[in-house]
Amino acid sequence: MSVQAIDTPPLQAWYTRYEPPYALLTLIGLIIIWQLACSVLKVPAFLLPSPYDIMKDLVFNASYFVPHAAKTSLVVVLGFAASVAIGMPIAIMLSYSRILNKSLYPLLVGSQVVPKVAIAPLMLAWFGFGMTPKVVIVITIAFFPIVINAVVGLRSTPPQMIYLAQSMGASLWQVFFRFCLPQALPSILAGMKMAAVLAVIGAVVAEFVGSDAGLGYVILAASSNFDITRQFSAIVVLSALGMAFFWIIEIVERRMIPWHISIRGER
Amino acid sequence: MLHDATLTTDRLAGTHTSLDALHRASTDRSIAIRNVSKIFKTRQGPIQALSAVNLEVREGEFVSVIGPSGCGKSTLMMLLAGLDRASSGSIMIGGKTIDGPNADIGVVFQQDALLEWRSALSNVLLQAEIRKLEPKAARARAEELLKMVGLEAFHEAMPHELSGGMRQRVSICRALLHNPPLLVMDEPFGALDALTRDQLQVDLLRLWSNRAMTVVFITHSIAEAVFLSDRIVVMSPRPGKIETIIDVELPRPRRLAVRDTPAYAHYVQAVTDIFKTLGVLKEDEA
């Protein structure tokens, strides 16, 4: 392709092109400082466990953590998927109907003022103790950024683009799938990234309120046993889960919108 | 990717219109604008954008519409494309009254409106996909058009890899893919630098040279209008109406050198003078 000549930089030596993983190095640095502080100052494990203590707990009790992590992951994935399935049609309706948008959008924003932790017990009362109340709690948290971002994205199609489509004789259907939806994808995916992180929070909240499994439950149980190390271990696993979900969406993003400036700018 | 899949389904569906059939179906390319007015209702009260505009455009003619901002040039384009309705009067293209989105047309805007997620070639072929044209012929036509504007090496380039001038050339190719009887351009070169602008004017004249289509070209530039047009429609501002129509009798094919001739200078002067009497252009007394 002769195109490459336009904006690919000239071949550089690998050492000028190579960029170290700064964030990872910073994290490792912080962990080392933490470890040193714990060892040198002899901080007791019931106040602040050292990274080594946490790692030991995670490795030796892996068989304990894995099923709980799996349970939480399932809640996150189901809740996230349901959020997308419910959020996208709502966003499409809101972006097409002015009246619907005016009557629902403010309520939707207002509904975010309600603390989700506060309604969690209510969900339990309504949906019992199974999977359902947890998934519903995740939905109440995760579907909001999906709707808001999708609406913004779907409304950002330049009017000229619509004119162009109409001059081609495009049907409403074609205008949506060929023009508006691809145009909105960057915004939709940004919303999904936020939702992925919020879904993990939602799952833990749900497990705090009423559950006998999952990482939220592990934290609660460890807390009643004053097992600080166990709590930290669960937090580490939760963070890893959150990051993994975020990354998955990011990989999807790279595949779906390689043309978008947010992806291109990252070279 | 999305569009590849749909292209395949189109192929399977077998509901294509051949380019030739399209071409034959629309032989009359003349435009008749009769007594067209357009009033926009705004919060500040009604605004008259066009006032009793009458214009006949012959088949295969290149007509420029020139005027200051707010003279209703773009409104006229929206009406021709059927994207907006006239408040009164009628517009007929090829003997057919326009009363809804007019798909028998190619449009080019000031912003190229390329789809960032499609390559240059794929952007041009969008026209064919939506119109369900026969894919093979459409592709050949797209390649031919891109070649005519010097982009044969950039089929797979994404819009962000192209310069402003290249992007606008792709959008012109897209507008011409289906051999429209009418090409409407709304300040298509307004956002380009002077040199690129010259090049695109030359490219445009080449694409139009066999007079297979009528062109309505909306512009702010007097020099551009004189260089390109058979006739220049000079509009006055608020309410937009036609002030004068000037026949440009410069020989064709026109080369850039025509701009150094006295005849060319005379036409530029004539249009400039009209804008001076209209008060659109003001200068200090010598």
Coordinates of C-alpha atoms in Angstrom, one line a residue:
Chain A
M1 CA 0.0 0.0 0.0
S2 CA 1.4 3.3 -1.1
V3 CA -0.7 5.0 1.6
Q4 CA 1.6 4.0 4.3
A5 CA 4.1 6.6 3.1
I6 CA 1.7 9.3 4.2
D7 CA 1.8 9.1 7.9
T8 CA 3.8 6.2 9.1
P9 CA 7.0 7.6 10.7
P10 CA 10.3 6.5 9.1
L11 CA 11.9 3.4 10.4
Q12 CA 13.5 4.1 13.7
A13 CA 15.9 2.1 15.8
W14 CA 14.0 -0.2 18.2
Y15 CA 15.3 1.5 21.3
T16 CA 13.8 4.8 20.2
R17 CA 10.5 3.2 19.4
Y18 CA 10.3 1.0 22.5
E19 CA 8.3 2.4 25.3
P20 CA 8.5 0.8 28.7
P21 CA 5.2 -0.1 30.4
Y22 CA 5.2 2.9 32.8
A23 CA 2.0 2.1 34.6
L24 CA 3.1 -1.4 35.4
L25 CA 6.5 -0.2 36.6
T26 CA 4.8 2.3 38.9
L27 CA 2.6 -0.4 40.3
I28 CA 5.5 -2.7 40.9
G29 CA 7.4 0.2 42.6
L30 CA 4.5 0.9 44.9
I31 CA 4.1 -2.7 45.8
I32 CA 7.9 -2.9 46.7
I33 CA 7.6 0.2 48.8
W34 CA 4.5 -1.3 50.6
Q35 CA 6.4 -4.6 51.2
L36 CA 9.5 -2.7 52.5
A37 CA 7.4 -0.5 54.8
C38 CA 5.7 -3.6 56.2
S39 CA 8.9 -5.5 56.7
V40 CA 11.0 -2.6 58.1
L41 CA 8.4 -1.1 60.3
K42 CA 7.1 -4.5 61.4
V43 CA 3.5 -3.6 60.8
P44 CA 1.3 -6.4 62.2
A45 CA -0.7 -8.3 59.6
F46 CA -4.0 -7.6 61.4
L47 CA -3.5 -3.9 60.6
L48 CA -1.9 -4.0 57.2
P49 CA -0.8 -7.3 55.6
S50 CA 2.2 -7.1 53.4
P51 CA 1.9 -7.9 49.6
Y52 CA 3.8 -11.1 50.4
D53 CA 1.1 -12.2 53.0
I54 CA -1.6 -11.4 50.5
M55 CA 0.1 -13.4 47.7
K56 CA 0.6 -16.3 50.0
D57 CA -3.1 -16.3 51.0
L58 CA -4.1 -16.1 47.3
V59 CA -1.8 -18.9 46.2
F60 CA -2.4 -21.4 49.1
N61 CA -6.1 -20.8 49.2
A62 CA -6.7 -20.6 45.4
S63 CA -9.3 -23.4 45.6
Y64 CA -11.3 -21.2 48.0
F65 CA -11.1 -18.1 45.9
V66 CA -11.8 -19.5 42.5
P67 CA -15.4 -20.6 43.0
H68 CA -16.2 -17.3 44.7
A69 CA -14.6 -15.3 41.9
A70 CA -16.4 -17.4 39.3
K71 CA -19.7 -16.6 41.1
T72 CA -19.1 -12.9 41.1
S73 CA -17.9 -12.9 37.5
L74 CA -21.1 -14.6 36.5
V75 CA -23.2 -11.9 38.2
V76 CA -21.0 -9.2 36.5
V77 CA -21.3 -10.8 33.0
L78 CA -25.0 -11.4 33.2
G79 CA -25.7 -8.0 34.6
F80 CA -23.6 -6.3 32.0
A81 CA -25.1 -8.2 29.2
A82 CA -28.6 -7.4 30.5
S83 CA -27.6 -3.7 30.8
V84 CA -26.6 -3.6 27.2
A85 CA -29.7 -5.5 26.1
I86 CA -32.0 -3.1 28.0
G87 CA -29.9 0.0 27.6
M88 CA -29.4 0.0 23.8
P89 CA -33.0 -0.1 22.7
I90 CA -33.9 2.6 25.3
A91 CA -31.0 4.7 23.9
I92 CA -32.2 4.2 20.3
M93 CA -35.8 5.2 21.3
L94 CA -34.6 8.2 23.2
S95 CA -32.4 9.4 20.3
Y96 CA -35.2 9.1 17.8
S97 CA -38.1 10.5 19.7
R98 CA -37.9 14.0 20.9
I99 CA -41.0 13.6 23.1
L100 CA -39.7 10.4 24.6
N101 CA -36.4 12.0 25.2
K102 CA -37.9 15.0 26.9
S103 CA -40.2 12.9 29.1
L104 CA -37.7 10.1 30.1
Y105 CA -34.2 11.5 30.0
P106 CA -34.5 13.8 33.0
L107 CA -36.1 11.0 35.1
L108 CA -33.3 8.7 34.0
V109 CA -30.6 11.2 35.2
G110 CA -32.6 11.8 38.3
S111 CA -32.8 8.1 39.1
Q112 CA -29.1 8.1 39.4
V113 CA -29.3 10.1 42.6
V114 CA -30.9 7.1 44.4
P115 CA -28.0 5.3 46.1
K116 CA -28.0 1.8 44.7
V117 CA -26.8 0.3 48.1
A118 CA -30.0 1.7 49.6
I119 CA -32.3 -0.1 47.2
A120 CA -30.3 -3.4 47.3
P121 CA -32.3 -4.8 50.3
L122 CA -35.5 -4.0 48.4
M123 CA -34.3 -6.1 45.5
L124 CA -33.7 -9.0 47.8
A125 CA -37.2 -8.7 49.2
W126 CA -38.6 -8.7 45.7
F127 CA -36.5 -11.2 43.9
G128 CA -35.4 -13.6 46.7
F129 CA -31.9 -14.8 47.3
G130 CA -30.8 -16.3 44.0
M131 CA -29.0 -14.9 41.1
T132 CA -31.9 -12.5 40.0
P133 CA -31.6 -9.8 42.7
K134 CA -27.8 -9.5 42.1
V135 CA -28.2 -9.2 38.4
V136 CA -30.9 -6.6 38.9
I137 CA -28.7 -4.6 41.2
V138 CA -25.9 -4.7 38.6
I139 CA -28.3 -3.5 35.9
T140 CA -29.5 -0.5 38.0
I141 CA -25.9 0.6 38.2
A142 CA -24.4 -0.4 34.8
F143 CA -27.2 0.5 32.4
F144 CA -27.0 4.2 33.0
P145 CA -23.6 5.0 31.3
I146 CA -24.6 2.7 28.5
V147 CA -27.8 4.6 27.8
I148 CA -26.3 8.1 28.3
N149 CA -23.3 7.4 26.0
A150 CA -25.3 5.7 23.4
V151 CA -27.8 8.6 23.2
V152 CA -24.9 11.1 22.9
G153 CA -23.3 9.0 20.2
L154 CA -26.5 8.4 18.2
R155 CA -27.3 12.1 18.2
S156 CA -23.8 13.1 17.1
T157 CA -24.3 12.1 13.4
P158 CA -23.6 15.3 11.5
P159 CA -26.8 16.6 9.7
Q160 CA -24.9 16.5 6.4
M161 CA -24.4 12.8 6.8
I162 CA -28.2 12.3 7.1
Y163 CA -28.7 14.5 4.0
L164 CA -26.2 12.5 2.1
A165 CA -28.0 9.3 3.1
Q166 CA -31.3 10.7 2.0
S167 CA -29.9 11.8 -1.3
M168 CA -28.9 8.2 -1.9
G169 CA -32.5 7.2 -1.2
A170 CA -31.5 5.4 2.0
S171 CA -34.3 3.9 4.1
L172 CA -34.6 4.7 7.8
W173 CA -33.1 1.3 8.5
Q174 CA -30.1 2.0 6.3
V175 CA -29.6 5.4 7.7
F176 CA -29.4 3.8 11.2
F177 CA -27.2 0.9 10.4
R178 CA -24.9 2.4 7.8
F179 CA -24.5 5.9 9.2
C180 CA -25.7 6.5 12.7
L181 CA -24.7 3.3 14.5
P182 CA -21.1 3.2 13.3
Q183 CA -20.8 6.9 14.0
A184 CA -22.0 6.2 17.5
L185 CA -19.8 3.2 18.2
P186 CA -16.9 5.1 19.8
S187 CA -19.3 6.7 22.3
I188 CA -21.2 3.4 22.9
L189 CA -18.0 1.6 23.6
A190 CA -16.8 4.3 26.0
G191 CA -20.1 3.8 27.9
M192 CA -19.6 0.1 27.9
K193 CA -16.1 0.5 29.4
M194 CA -17.6 2.5 32.3
A195 CA -20.4 0.0 32.6
A196 CA -18.0 -2.9 32.9
V197 CA -16.3 -1.3 35.9
L198 CA -19.5 -0.3 37.5
A199 CA -20.9 -3.8 37.0
V200 CA -18.2 -5.2 39.3
I201 CA -19.1 -2.6 41.9
G202 CA -22.7 -3.5 41.6
A203 CA -22.0 -7.2 42.0
V204 CA -20.1 -6.6 45.2
V205 CA -22.8 -4.4 46.6
A206 CA -25.3 -7.1 45.8
E207 CA -23.2 -9.7 47.5
F208 CA -22.7 -7.5 50.6
V209 CA -26.4 -7.2 51.1
G210 CA -27.4 -10.8 50.9
S211 CA -25.3 -13.7 49.7
D212 CA -23.5 -16.8 50.8
A213 CA -21.0 -16.8 47.9
G214 CA -19.0 -14.5 45.8
L215 CA -16.1 -12.1 46.6
G216 CA -18.4 -9.6 48.3
Y217 CA -19.4 -12.4 50.7
V218 CA -15.7 -13.4 51.2
I219 CA -15.0 -9.8 52.3
L220 CA -18.0 -9.8 54.6
A221 CA -17.1 -13.1 56.2
A222 CA -13.4 -12.2 56.6
S223 CA -14.4 -8.9 58.2
S224 CA -16.4 -10.7 60.8
N225 CA -13.4 -12.9 61.6
F226 CA -11.0 -9.9 61.7
D227 CA -9.1 -11.5 58.8
I228 CA -7.6 -8.4 57.2
T229 CA -5.3 -10.4 54.9
R230 CA -8.3 -12.3 53.5
Q231 CA -10.1 -9.0 52.9
F232 CA -7.1 -7.7 51.0
S233 CA -6.9 -10.8 48.9
A234 CA -10.5 -10.5 47.9
I235 CA -10.0 -6.9 47.0
V236 CA -7.0 -7.8 44.8
V237 CA -9.1 -10.4 43.0
L238 CA -11.9 -8.0 42.6
S239 CA -9.6 -5.3 41.1
A240 CA -8.1 -7.9 38.7
L241 CA -11.7 -8.9 37.7
G242 CA -12.6 -5.2 37.1
M243 CA -9.5 -4.7 35.1
A244 CA -10.0 -7.9 33.0
F245 CA -13.6 -6.8 32.1
F246 CA -12.3 -3.3 31.2
W247 CA -9.6 -4.8 29.0
I248 CA -12.0 -7.1 27.2
I249 CA -14.2 -4.1 26.2
E250 CA -11.0 -2.3 25.1
I251 CA -10.0 -5.2 22.9
V252 CA -13.4 -5.3 21.4
E253 CA -13.1 -1.5 20.9
R254 CA -9.8 -1.9 19.0
R255 CA -11.3 -4.4 16.7
M256 CA -14.5 -2.5 16.1
I257 CA -13.3 1.1 15.7
P258 CA -9.7 1.0 14.6
W259 CA -10.5 4.1 12.5
H260 CA -11.3 6.2 15.5
I261 CA -9.0 8.9 16.7
S262 CA -9.0 7.6 20.3
I263 CA -7.5 4.3 19.0
R264 CA -5.2 5.8 16.4
G265 CA -3.7 8.4 18.8
E266 CA -2.3 5.7 21.0
R267 CA 0.7 4.7 18.9
Chain B
M1 CA -16.7 -5.9 8.6
L2 CA -20.3 -4.7 8.4
H3 CA -20.4 -3.5 4.9
D4 CA -18.7 -6.5 3.4
A5 CA -21.4 -8.7 4.8
T6 CA -24.2 -6.6 3.4
L7 CA -22.5 -6.4 0.0
T8 CA -22.7 -10.1 -0.1
T9 CA -26.3 -10.3 0.8
D10 CA -27.1 -7.7 -1.8
R11 CA -25.3 -9.9 -4.3
L12 CA -27.4 -12.9 -3.3
A13 CA -30.7 -11.0 -3.3
G14 CA -30.2 -10.2 -7.0
T15 CA -32.3 -7.0 -6.9
H16 CA -29.8 -4.8 -8.7
T17 CA -30.3 -2.0 -11.0
S18 CA -27.7 -1.8 -13.7
L19 CA -25.9 1.4 -14.1
D20 CA -26.8 1.6 -17.8
A21 CA -30.5 1.2 -17.0
L22 CA -30.2 4.0 -14.5
H23 CA -28.5 6.1 -17.1
R24 CA -31.1 5.6 -19.7
A25 CA -34.0 6.1 -17.4
S26 CA -33.1 9.7 -16.7
T27 CA -32.3 11.4 -19.9
D28 CA -33.9 14.8 -19.2
R29 CA -31.5 16.7 -16.9
S30 CA -33.0 20.1 -17.1
I31 CA -34.2 22.1 -14.0
A32 CA -37.1 24.5 -13.8
I33 CA -37.4 26.5 -10.6
R34 CA -40.6 28.5 -10.7
N35 CA -41.4 31.3 -8.3
V36 CA -39.8 29.5 -5.3
S37 CA -39.9 31.1 -1.9
K38 CA -38.8 29.8 1.4
I39 CA -39.7 31.1 4.8
F40 CA -38.2 29.7 7.9
K41 CA -40.1 30.1 11.2
T42 CA -37.7 30.9 14.0
R43 CA -38.1 32.1 17.5
Q44 CA -37.2 35.6 16.3
G45 CA -40.1 35.5 13.8
P46 CA -40.2 34.3 10.2
I47 CA -37.1 34.7 8.1
Q48 CA -37.5 34.8 4.3
A49 CA -34.5 32.9 2.9
L50 CA -35.7 32.8 -0.7
S51 CA -38.0 35.2 -2.5
A52 CA -39.7 34.4 -5.8
V53 CA -36.7 32.6 -7.4
N54 CA -37.1 31.7 -11.0
L55 CA -34.4 29.8 -12.8
E56 CA -34.2 27.5 -15.8
V57 CA -31.1 25.3 -16.1
R58 CA -30.5 23.5 -19.4
E59 CA -29.4 19.9 -19.7
G60 CA -25.7 19.4 -19.1
E61 CA -25.2 23.0 -18.1
F62 CA -22.8 24.1 -15.5
V63 CA -24.4 26.8 -13.4
S64 CA -22.9 28.5 -10.4
V65 CA -24.9 30.2 -7.7
I66 CA -23.0 33.0 -6.0
G67 CA -23.9 35.3 -3.2
P68 CA -23.0 36.5 0.2
S69 CA -23.7 34.5 3.3
G70 CA -27.3 34.3 4.1
C71 CA -28.6 34.8 0.6
G72 CA -30.3 31.4 0.6
K73 CA -27.8 29.5 -1.6
S74 CA -27.7 26.5 0.7
T75 CA -31.5 26.6 1.1
L76 CA -31.7 26.4 -2.7
M77 CA -29.5 23.3 -2.6
M78 CA -31.6 21.7 0.0
L79 CA -34.7 22.3 -2.1
L80 CA -33.1 20.8 -5.2
A81 CA -32.2 17.7 -3.2
G82 CA -35.7 17.5 -1.9
L83 CA -34.3 17.6 1.6
D84 CA -36.5 20.6 2.4
R85 CA -39.8 21.9 1.0
A86 CA -40.4 25.3 -0.6
S87 CA -42.9 27.5 1.1
S88 CA -44.4 28.3 -2.3
G89 CA -43.5 27.7 -6.0
S90 CA -42.3 24.5 -7.6
I91 CA -39.1 22.8 -8.6
M92 CA -39.1 20.4 -11.5
I93 CA -36.1 18.3 -12.5
G94 CA -36.4 16.5 -15.8
G95 CA -40.1 17.3 -15.9
K96 CA -40.6 15.7 -12.5
T97 CA -41.8 17.8 -9.5
I98 CA -39.6 17.5 -6.5
D99 CA -41.7 16.8 -3.4
G100 CA -39.6 14.5 -1.2
P101 CA -36.0 13.5 -1.0
N102 CA -34.7 13.5 -4.5
A103 CA -32.5 10.4 -5.0
D104 CA -31.8 11.2 -8.7
I105 CA -29.0 13.4 -7.7
G106 CA -25.4 13.5 -6.5
V107 CA -24.6 15.9 -3.6
V108 CA -21.2 17.2 -2.4
F109 CA -21.0 19.3 0.7
Q110 CA -18.3 21.6 2.0
Q111 CA -17.4 19.0 4.6
D112 CA -16.6 15.9 2.7
A113 CA -18.9 13.7 4.9
L114 CA -16.8 10.6 4.3
L115 CA -17.5 7.7 6.7
E116 CA -14.4 7.4 8.7
W117 CA -14.7 3.7 9.1
R118 CA -14.6 3.0 5.4
S119 CA -11.7 3.1 3.0
A120 CA -11.8 5.5 0.0
L121 CA -13.1 2.9 -2.4
S122 CA -15.6 1.6 0.1
N123 CA -16.9 5.2 0.7
V124 CA -17.4 5.6 -3.0
L125 CA -19.2 2.2 -3.2
L126 CA -21.5 3.2 -0.4
Q127 CA -23.6 4.9 -3.0
A128 CA -23.9 1.5 -4.9
E129 CA -24.7 -0.5 -1.8
I130 CA -27.6 1.8 -0.7
R131 CA -29.0 2.0 -4.3
K132 CA -28.5 -1.8 -4.7
L133 CA -26.5 -1.3 -7.9
E134 CA -24.8 -4.3 -9.5
P135 CA -21.6 -4.7 -7.4
K136 CA -19.2 -5.6 -10.2
A137 CA -20.1 -2.7 -12.5
A138 CA -20.3 -0.3 -9.6
R139 CA -16.8 -1.3 -8.5
A140 CA -15.4 -0.8 -12.0
R141 CA -17.1 2.6 -12.2
A142 CA -15.7 3.5 -8.7
E143 CA -12.2 2.6 -9.8
E144 CA -12.6 4.6 -13.0
L145 CA -13.7 7.7 -11.1
L146 CA -11.0 7.4 -8.6
K147 CA -8.5 7.1 -11.4
M148 CA -9.9 10.2 -13.1
V149 CA -9.1 12.3 -10.0
G150 CA -5.7 10.7 -9.5
L151 CA -6.5 8.5 -6.5
E152 CA -6.0 5.1 -8.1
A153 CA -3.3 4.3 -5.6
F154 CA -5.5 5.1 -2.6
H155 CA -8.3 2.7 -2.9
E156 CA -7.6 1.1 0.5
A157 CA -6.6 4.4 2.3
M158 CA -8.8 5.3 5.2
P159 CA -10.1 8.9 5.3
H160 CA -7.8 9.9 8.1
E161 CA -4.9 9.0 6.0
L162 CA -6.0 11.4 3.2
S163 CA -5.4 15.1 2.8
G164 CA -8.4 17.5 2.7
G165 CA -8.2 17.7 -1.1
M166 CA -8.1 13.9 -1.5
R167 CA -11.0 13.5 0.8
Q168 CA -13.1 15.9 -1.1
R169 CA -12.2 14.1 -4.4
V170 CA -13.4 10.8 -2.9
S171 CA -16.7 12.5 -1.9
I172 CA -17.1 13.8 -5.5
C173 CA -16.5 10.3 -6.8
R174 CA -19.1 9.0 -4.4
A175 CA -21.6 11.6 -5.7
L176 CA -21.0 10.6 -9.3
L177 CA -20.9 6.8 -8.9
H178 CA -24.5 6.3 -10.1
N179 CA -24.2 8.7 -13.0
P180 CA -26.7 11.2 -11.5
P181 CA -28.4 13.5 -14.0
L182 CA -27.8 16.3 -11.6
L183 CA -24.8 17.1 -9.4
V184 CA -25.4 19.7 -6.7
M185 CA -22.4 21.0 -4.9
D186 CA -22.5 23.3 -1.8
E187 CA -19.3 25.2 -1.5
P188 CA -17.4 22.0 -2.1
F189 CA -13.9 23.6 -2.2
G190 CA -14.6 26.2 0.5
A191 CA -12.5 24.5 3.1
L192 CA -9.5 23.8 0.9
D193 CA -6.3 25.8 0.3
A194 CA -5.9 27.8 -2.9
L195 CA -3.6 25.4 -4.7
T196 CA -5.7 22.3 -3.9
R197 CA -8.8 24.3 -4.9
D198 CA -7.3 25.0 -8.4
Q199 CA -6.6 21.3 -8.8
L200 CA -10.1 20.2 -7.8
Q201 CA -11.6 22.8 -10.2
V202 CA -9.6 21.2 -13.0
D203 CA -10.6 17.7 -11.8
L204 CA -14.3 18.7 -11.7
L205 CA -14.2 20.1 -15.2
R206 CA -12.7 16.9 -16.4
L207 CA -15.4 14.8 -14.8
W208 CA -18.1 17.0 -16.3
S209 CA -16.5 17.5 -19.7
N210 CA -18.8 15.3 -21.7
R211 CA -21.8 17.2 -20.2
A212 CA -23.4 14.0 -19.1
M213 CA -24.8 15.8 -16.1
T214 CA -26.1 19.2 -15.1
V215 CA -24.1 20.8 -12.3
V216 CA -25.4 23.4 -9.8
F217 CA -22.4 24.7 -8.0
I218 CA -22.8 26.9 -5.0
T219 CA -19.9 29.1 -4.1
H220 CA -18.6 32.2 -2.4
S221 CA -15.8 32.7 -4.8
I222 CA -16.2 34.9 -7.9
A223 CA -13.1 33.6 -9.5
E224 CA -14.2 30.0 -9.1
A225 CA -17.6 30.7 -10.5
V226 CA -16.2 32.4 -13.6
F227 CA -13.6 29.7 -14.2
L228 CA -16.1 26.9 -14.0
S229 CA -19.5 28.0 -15.2
D230 CA -21.6 28.4 -18.3
R231 CA -23.8 30.8 -16.3
I232 CA -23.4 32.6 -13.0
V233 CA -26.5 33.2 -10.9
V234 CA -25.8 36.2 -8.7
M235 CA -28.0 36.4 -5.6
S236 CA -28.6 39.2 -3.2
P237 CA -29.0 38.8 0.5
R238 CA -32.1 38.7 2.7
P239 CA -34.5 37.9 1.3
G240 CA -32.4 35.8 -1.1
K241 CA -33.4 36.5 -4.7
I242 CA -31.7 36.4 -8.1
E243 CA -30.1 39.7 -8.9
T244 CA -28.6 38.9 -12.3
I245 CA -27.6 35.9 -14.4
I246 CA -24.4 36.3 -16.3
D247 CA -23.5 34.1 -19.3
V248 CA -19.8 33.2 -19.2
E249 CA -18.7 32.8 -22.8
L250 CA -15.2 31.7 -22.2
P251 CA -14.0 28.9 -24.5
R252 CA -14.0 25.3 -23.4
P253 CA -12.1 23.2 -22.5
R254 CA -10.9 25.7 -20.0
R255 CA -7.3 25.6 -18.8
L256 CA -6.0 27.4 -15.7
A257 CA -4.4 29.9 -18.1
V258 CA -7.8 31.2 -19.0
R259 CA -7.6 33.2 -15.8
D260 CA -4.9 35.4 -17.3
T261 CA -7.1 36.5 -20.2
P262 CA -8.8 39.9 -20.4
A263 CA -12.2 38.2 -21.0
Y264 CA -11.9 36.3 -17.7
A265 CA -10.9 39.5 -15.9
H266 CA -13.9 41.2 -17.4
Y267 CA -16.3 38.6 -16.0
V268 CA -14.7 38.7 -12.6
Q269 CA -15.0 42.5 -12.7
A270 CA -18.7 42.3 -13.7
V271 CA -19.7 40.1 -10.8
T272 CA -17.6 42.2 -8.4
D273 CA -19.4 45.4 -9.6
I274 CA -22.8 43.8 -8.9
F275 CA -21.8 43.0 -5.4
K276 CA -20.5 46.6 -5.0
T277 CA -23.8 48.1 -6.1
L278 CA -25.6 45.7 -3.8
G279 CA -23.5 47.0 -1.0
V280 CA -22.1 43.5 -0.3
L281 CA -18.6 44.7 -1.1
K282 CA -17.5 48.1 0.2
E283 CA -14.3 49.9 -0.4
D284 CA -12.9 53.3 0.4
E285 CA -13.2 56.1 -2.2
A286 CA -10.0 56.6 -4.1

